[in-house]
Amino acid sequence: MPKDLSGRQILIRGIVQGVGFRPFIYNLARRFELAGWVCNSSRGVEIVVNGEEARIRDFISAIRTDAPPLARIDAMAEETLKPDGYTNFEIRESLPQPGEFIPISPDVSICPDCQRELFDPADRRYRYPFINCTNCGPRFTIIQDIPYDRPQTTMSGFPLCPDCEAEYHDPANRRFHAQPVACPECGPQVSLEVRGKLLAAREDAIQLARGYLKAGKILAVKGLGGYHLACDASNPAAVAELRRRKRRIEKPFALMAWDLAAVQDCCLVSAQEADLLQSRQRPIVLLQQKPGSGVAPEVAPGQRTLGVMLPYTPLHLLLLEPEPGFPGLLVMTSGNLSEEPIAYQDGEARIRLAPLADALLTHNRPIHVRVDDSVVRVMAGSAQVARRSRGYAPDPIHLPFRARQILGAGAELKNTFCLTRDTYCFVSHHIGDLENYETLESFQDGIRHFERLFRIEPAVLACDLHPDYLASRYARERSAAQSLPLVEVQHHHAHLAACLADNGWSAPEPVIGLTYDGTGYGPDGTIWGGEVLVGGYQGYQRRFHLKPLPLPGGDRAVRKPARMALAALWKLGLEWDPALPAVGAVCEDDRAVLRAMLEKNINSPLTSSLGRLFDAVSALVGVRQECSYEGQAAMELEALADPSETCSIDFGFERDELDPTPVIEGIISGWLAGTPASRLSAIFHNSLLQVSARACEQIRRETSIRTVALAGGVWQNRYLTEKMVSLLEKYGFSVLVHRRLPANDGSICVGQAAIAAFSASRND
Ligand code: ZN
Ligand code: ZN
Ligand code: FE
């Protein structure tokens, strides 16, 4: 018996379940010759140890330094206990505790150990498409409730075989308490179906599926969070056929490559981008395409970038395994018709994907939550998430302040919602555009699921000010039904607050917000989107805005940059010169109707949206007259911009209005004089940079604020973002840009919740 026996109870919070934490603690306790137990509870991981005091202290510090790679310790609390006479160390069953919560691990891409075993003929899981371990595999997409134990996952229907059972209970094994553990004997299996008929199972199914891809056919593949549609990315006919069936005209498709070298064959990849591609989140990374890449032009028409990801499940690896004559790059796009949510349940997938795919490579492990692939790009030297979903959700964002339990309902497009509790903000996976019943349903189901998983009962609801957003309606109805306070937040104020929260901004001082966006409802009833705000979580002032332009046809104008261009010319008192491509793109009859609409102010709300100004310029310089997806005109205008062009034109700058008239005039005369669109695009971008810096300087003179936040969808524009950051830094500003959350409407929910947190605390 050691002389100075003592005891300790330790509670650890953070991502500590489903990441090999208990076996780690078990092995650590044995290393330090401590007795006691460890268990998962709905608060985190709880540990009781007895042993020599010095060893207990070493044990506790080793918990922090040696924690498993996927674990994240947010807090550790210890309490001295009288030794209880334990003689060994054991792992105890999980303890559910009502009301308590822990973060849940996102899905994790296959780890190097599992990948090695997958291709090792001597391994008993050789070529088994569901190989996983404590360091990798599905998590969020299979978890139905907490604590995270196999019976509460979609693996509950697969009883372990004796071999898996032994590994599961062996603390020295990599699969000790790995909840999704499985093998060919006891686990899920793949199968290939054609028109509802089972054609092959297991390895045969995979080989047959590869045959379909090789032959230029379209394959539906069940993945982690839903189905993909796959085809050979170098086969223009296959890609064109996929576009036709999916009714997706031009929006770029994502690609999957076998390994980094295969990505480097078609794209320029920086060291930072390589790390992102190979990170355990395995997002789609937006990369610069190499000329002559061999990728069919139909994959990303009008773009210089490609979205590429690496395989993240064993099934993907088996599907993409290199072989002479087999495509090195696959299109891997979401399994849905354009605009619909991605299919994830087998029954509905069979029906919805039947007209889209020639064959269905499926499996019998159910997906509990539909989760899309995440999208990331490197901008101004660091990674910026454009869509935060698989691999990231439901990892919480840490707020720089404590919040009550608040629901942020999010925006209409690219919806995500969030729930706050203490300093945690659980941001949902990408829900999508709330424009149809299925998406609205997954929004509501998602909220219910998150509330149960994280034991949150919102005391305050926050939503967008917009009268018609479905997410806002949900919040208003719920607020009425449950008598909960409702905070309605202006869209661009939410953008600004989201950017602050993303940057851990806790200071009460206001900042300058360049909230450059598509559209958002303004409190004056007009549509905002080119705003220079001064404010913070507590409030804002609209210091500058773009001169409002009419939006003929309202929201429908978003798809018609040519009409937007004509409306801008009309408003700014400029002629509709038929030599201009935008004027030529609208037939004479339509022009007459449009002029009447503008003159009589019929269905032509005013907007200060910068997104719409981008559309107008894109049309004026002949880049894009009609869009098939949101943001297309602006993206193509950016893709064209010549970075060596340094010219700019001054915006009109009066009181609180930034007037683009001189810029538009300059661009038109440039076009008529034969200046290439690449230069005109750059001149437009540069002019915007100059006027933005000027507005910031003006505000600094008035208020001495030196911090600028770049928020809103326009900041997905890399040309603009990188040059804006360096210009403002040159002028002595410190600049906040989005990193962990998207600059687009995918982060609106966080801004709403943060603003509500402050208004709620004021009212307490
Ligand atoms: Zn693994
Ligand atoms: Zn087994
Ligand atoms: Fe927005």
Tab-separated table of C-alpha atoms and ligand atoms in Angstrom, residues 111 114 132-133 135-136 174, ligand 1:
chain	number	residue	atom	x	y	z
A	111	CYS	CA	-7.511	7.377	-40.553
A	114	CYS	CA	-7.645	1.953	-41.098
A	132	ASN	CA	-13.332	2.380	-38.748
A	133	CYS	CA	-11.801	2.820	-35.297
A	135	ASN	CA	-9.881	7.697	-34.400
A	136	CYS	CA	-12.147	7.716	-37.436
A	174	ARG	CA	-7.540	0.643	-31.370
B	1	ZN	ZN	-9.404	4.441	-38.067
